[in-house]
Amino acid sequence: MTKPTKPTEPKVLVTMFFGAAMAAPGDVFAAYLPIAAYALFHKEHGVLTTSRSGSMDAARNKACQFAIRNGYTHLLQLDNDHKHPPDIIQRLLAHDVDVVGGLNYKRSPPHGACASSEVHNLGGNQRAIHVPPVKNTCLQEVAGIGTGCLMIR
């Protein structure tokens, strides 16, 4: 008879990529500090801040590789051009899904949500049908989401 396995406690690697232009650096850093402090206080979590050299894709891939090599169960990627709530780790973990993100909006007009309900492939070009803004704090399933605030298990 095998013993039941104990559920694994989440081990979250929080990443923020620096190097891109920030609209309000003081606000961004002030918002990021409580998130980093929470992660560091909970010893199972970790913080990785990277100075972006090269493409954002390469920086994200390096963060994924680091998380896998070091036994993290979750990777939380935060962009430095968004202001994130201090309890973002707890809020995203509470949903207990493989991929979850915070709702961010585009910087330029018409400031639509960085999430889509459908993605169509039109001869090699993808076209996203964007979801309307969500007015409550519920979890909403989408076909695609921006990576400004993204947690992956």
One Martini backbone bead per residue (centre of mass of N, CA, C, O) as a GRO file, in nm:
protein
  153
    1MET     BB    1   0.096   0.037   0.024
    2THR     BB    2   0.056   0.363  -0.046
    3LYS     BB    3   0.131   0.672   0.028
    4PRO     BB    4   0.012   0.961   0.060
    5THR     BB    5   0.061   1.256  -0.084
    6LYS     BB    6   0.180   1.554  -0.019
    7PRO     BB    7   0.116   1.854  -0.077
    8THR     BB    8   0.262   2.097  -0.247
    9GLU     BB    9   0.416   2.369  -0.183
   10PRO     BB   10   0.446   2.664  -0.290
   11LYS     BB   11   0.705   2.782  -0.527
   12VAL     BB   12   0.788   3.114  -0.592
   13LEU     BB   13   0.894   3.295  -0.873
   14VAL     BB   14   0.985   3.630  -0.885
   15THR     BB   15   0.964   3.848  -1.167
   16MET     BB   16   1.157   4.133  -1.294
   17PHE     BB   17   1.193   4.352  -1.567
   18PHE     BB   18   1.465   4.548  -1.653
   19GLY     BB   19   1.506   4.833  -1.908
   20ALA     BB   20   1.255   4.946  -1.965
   21ALA     BB   21   1.034   5.173  -1.994
   22MET     BB   22   0.905   5.402  -1.746
   23ALA     BB   23   0.658   5.608  -1.645
   24ALA     BB   24   0.669   5.536  -1.305
   25PRO     BB   25   0.917   5.431  -1.117
   26GLY     BB   26   0.830   5.490  -0.823
   27ASP     BB   27   0.561   5.331  -0.836
   28VAL     BB   28   0.673   5.059  -0.921
   29PHE     BB   29   0.872   5.011  -0.686
   30ALA     BB   30   0.667   5.049  -0.455
   31ALA     BB   31   0.492   4.802  -0.551
   32TYR     BB   32   0.724   4.577  -0.556
   33LEU     BB   33   0.838   4.555  -0.266
   34PRO     BB   34   0.605   4.390  -0.121
   35ILE     BB   35   0.634   4.145  -0.305
   36ALA     BB   36   0.929   4.078  -0.244
   37ALA     BB   37   0.900   4.061   0.064
   38TYR     BB   38   0.706   3.824   0.071
   39ALA     BB   39   0.888   3.624  -0.078
   40LEU     BB   40   1.131   3.644   0.127
   41PHE     BB   41   0.976   3.566   0.388
   42HIS     BB   42   0.903   3.319   0.215
   43LYS     BB   43   1.138   3.079   0.175
   44GLU     BB   44   1.006   2.925  -0.078
   45HIS     BB   45   1.057   3.177  -0.213
   46GLY     BB   46   1.152   3.403  -0.488
   47VAL     BB   47   1.386   3.643  -0.640
   48LEU     BB   48   1.405   3.782  -0.982
   49THR     BB   49   1.611   4.021  -1.123
   50THR     BB   50   1.631   4.174  -1.447
   51SER     BB   51   1.842   4.287  -1.691
   52ARG     BB   52   1.768   4.372  -1.996
   53SER     BB   53   1.929   4.176  -2.254
   54GLY     BB   54   1.757   4.196  -2.514
   55SER     BB   55   1.500   4.008  -2.529
   56MET     BB   56   1.212   3.931  -2.369
   57ASP     BB   57   1.201   3.634  -2.441
   58ALA     BB   58   1.480   3.561  -2.326
   59ALA     BB   59   1.422   3.649  -2.034
   60ARG     BB   60   1.183   3.457  -1.987
   61ASN     BB   61   1.333   3.193  -2.049
   62LYS     BB   62   1.544   3.219  -1.823
   63ALA     BB   63   1.338   3.216  -1.592
   64CYS     BB   64   1.226   2.935  -1.652
   65GLN     BB   65   1.492   2.780  -1.622
   66PHE     BB   66   1.549   2.865  -1.329
   67ALA     BB   67   1.291   2.746  -1.203
   68ILE     BB   68   1.341   2.453  -1.283
   69ARG     BB   69   1.634   2.413  -1.164
   70ASN     BB   70   1.512   2.524  -0.857
   71GLY     BB   71   1.210   2.401  -0.786
   72TYR     BB   72   0.977   2.557  -0.889
   73THR     BB   73   0.617   2.573  -0.918
   74HIS     BB   74   0.629   2.889  -0.981
   75LEU     BB   75   0.581   3.167  -1.217
   76LEU     BB   76   0.625   3.522  -1.175
   77GLN     BB   77   0.551   3.772  -1.416
   78LEU     BB   78   0.670   4.113  -1.411
   79ASP     BB   79   0.617   4.417  -1.528
   80ASN     BB   80   0.758   4.755  -1.519
   81ASP     BB   81   0.478   4.898  -1.660
   82HIS     BB   82   0.336   4.807  -1.390
   83LYS     BB   83   0.097   4.808  -1.126
   84HIS     BB   84   0.105   4.601  -0.847
   85PRO     BB   85  -0.031   4.429  -0.613
   86PRO     BB   86   0.089   4.317  -0.305
   87ASP     BB   87  -0.113   4.038  -0.329
   88ILE     BB   88  -0.058   3.875  -0.600
   89ILE     BB   89   0.036   3.598  -0.511
   90GLN     BB   90  -0.214   3.511  -0.347
   91ARG     BB   91  -0.432   3.562  -0.564
   92LEU     BB   92  -0.321   3.363  -0.781
   93LEU     BB   93  -0.297   3.104  -0.608
   94ALA     BB   94  -0.608   3.080  -0.528
   95HIS     BB   95  -0.698   2.960  -0.816
   96ASP     BB   96  -0.558   2.687  -0.892
   97VAL     BB   97  -0.391   2.718  -1.171
   98ASP     BB   98  -0.167   2.698  -1.432
   99VAL     BB   99  -0.287   2.975  -1.560
  100VAL     BB  100  -0.241   3.323  -1.454
  101GLY     BB  101  -0.373   3.665  -1.464
  102GLY     BB  102  -0.357   3.988  -1.482
  103LEU     BB  103  -0.527   4.278  -1.561
  104ASN     BB  104  -0.429   4.449  -1.842
  105TYR     BB  105  -0.345   4.750  -2.021
  106LYS     BB  106  -0.303   4.942  -2.267
  107ARG     BB  107  -0.113   5.233  -2.322
  108SER     BB  108  -0.278   5.282  -2.575
  109PRO     BB  109  -0.509   5.375  -2.763
  110PRO     BB  110  -0.798   5.227  -2.625
  111HIS     BB  111  -0.716   5.057  -2.363
  112GLY     BB  112  -0.722   4.760  -2.378
  113ALA     BB  113  -0.730   4.451  -2.298
  114CYS     BB  114  -0.479   4.190  -2.228
  115ALA     BB  115  -0.718   4.006  -2.369
  116SER     BB  116  -0.867   3.702  -2.514
  117SER     BB  117  -1.137   3.505  -2.643
  118GLU     BB  118  -0.993   3.500  -2.931
  119VAL     BB  119  -0.793   3.313  -3.180
  120HIS     BB  120  -0.687   3.383  -3.511
  121ASN     BB  121  -0.574   3.225  -3.808
  122LEU     BB  122  -0.450   3.435  -4.083
  123GLY     BB  123  -0.217   3.326  -4.268
  124GLY     BB  124  -0.006   3.353  -3.999
  125ASN     BB  125  -0.196   3.561  -3.867
  126GLN     BB  126  -0.285   3.693  -3.568
  127ARG     BB  127  -0.618   3.737  -3.420
  128ALA     BB  128  -0.764   3.921  -3.168
  129ILE     BB  129  -1.038   3.898  -2.939
  130HIS     BB  130  -1.138   4.120  -2.721
  131VAL     BB  131  -1.216   4.171  -2.406
  132PRO     BB  132  -1.399   4.302  -2.189
  133PRO     BB  133  -1.407   4.461  -1.919
  134VAL     BB  134  -1.372   4.384  -1.587
  135LYS     BB  135  -1.583   4.458  -1.289
  136ASN     BB  136  -1.451   4.223  -1.133
  137THR     BB  137  -1.274   3.950  -0.940
  138CYS     BB  138  -1.298   3.732  -1.136
  139LEU     BB  139  -1.259   3.448  -1.312
  140GLN     BB  140  -1.144   3.438  -1.658
  141GLU     BB  141  -1.166   3.281  -1.946
  142VAL     BB  142  -0.904   3.262  -2.196
  143ALA     BB  143  -0.707   3.248  -2.492
  144GLY     BB  144  -0.551   3.521  -2.409
  145ILE     BB  145  -0.256   3.682  -2.251
  146GLY     BB  146  -0.079   3.891  -2.111
  147THR     BB  147   0.264   3.935  -1.951
  148GLY     BB  148   0.257   4.153  -1.711
  149CYS     BB  149   0.081   3.921  -1.537
  150LEU     BB  150   0.225   3.596  -1.482
  151MET     BB  151   0.120   3.265  -1.383
  152ILE     BB  152   0.309   2.956  -1.366
  153ARG     BB  153   0.292   2.587  -1.320
   0.00000   0.00000   0.00000
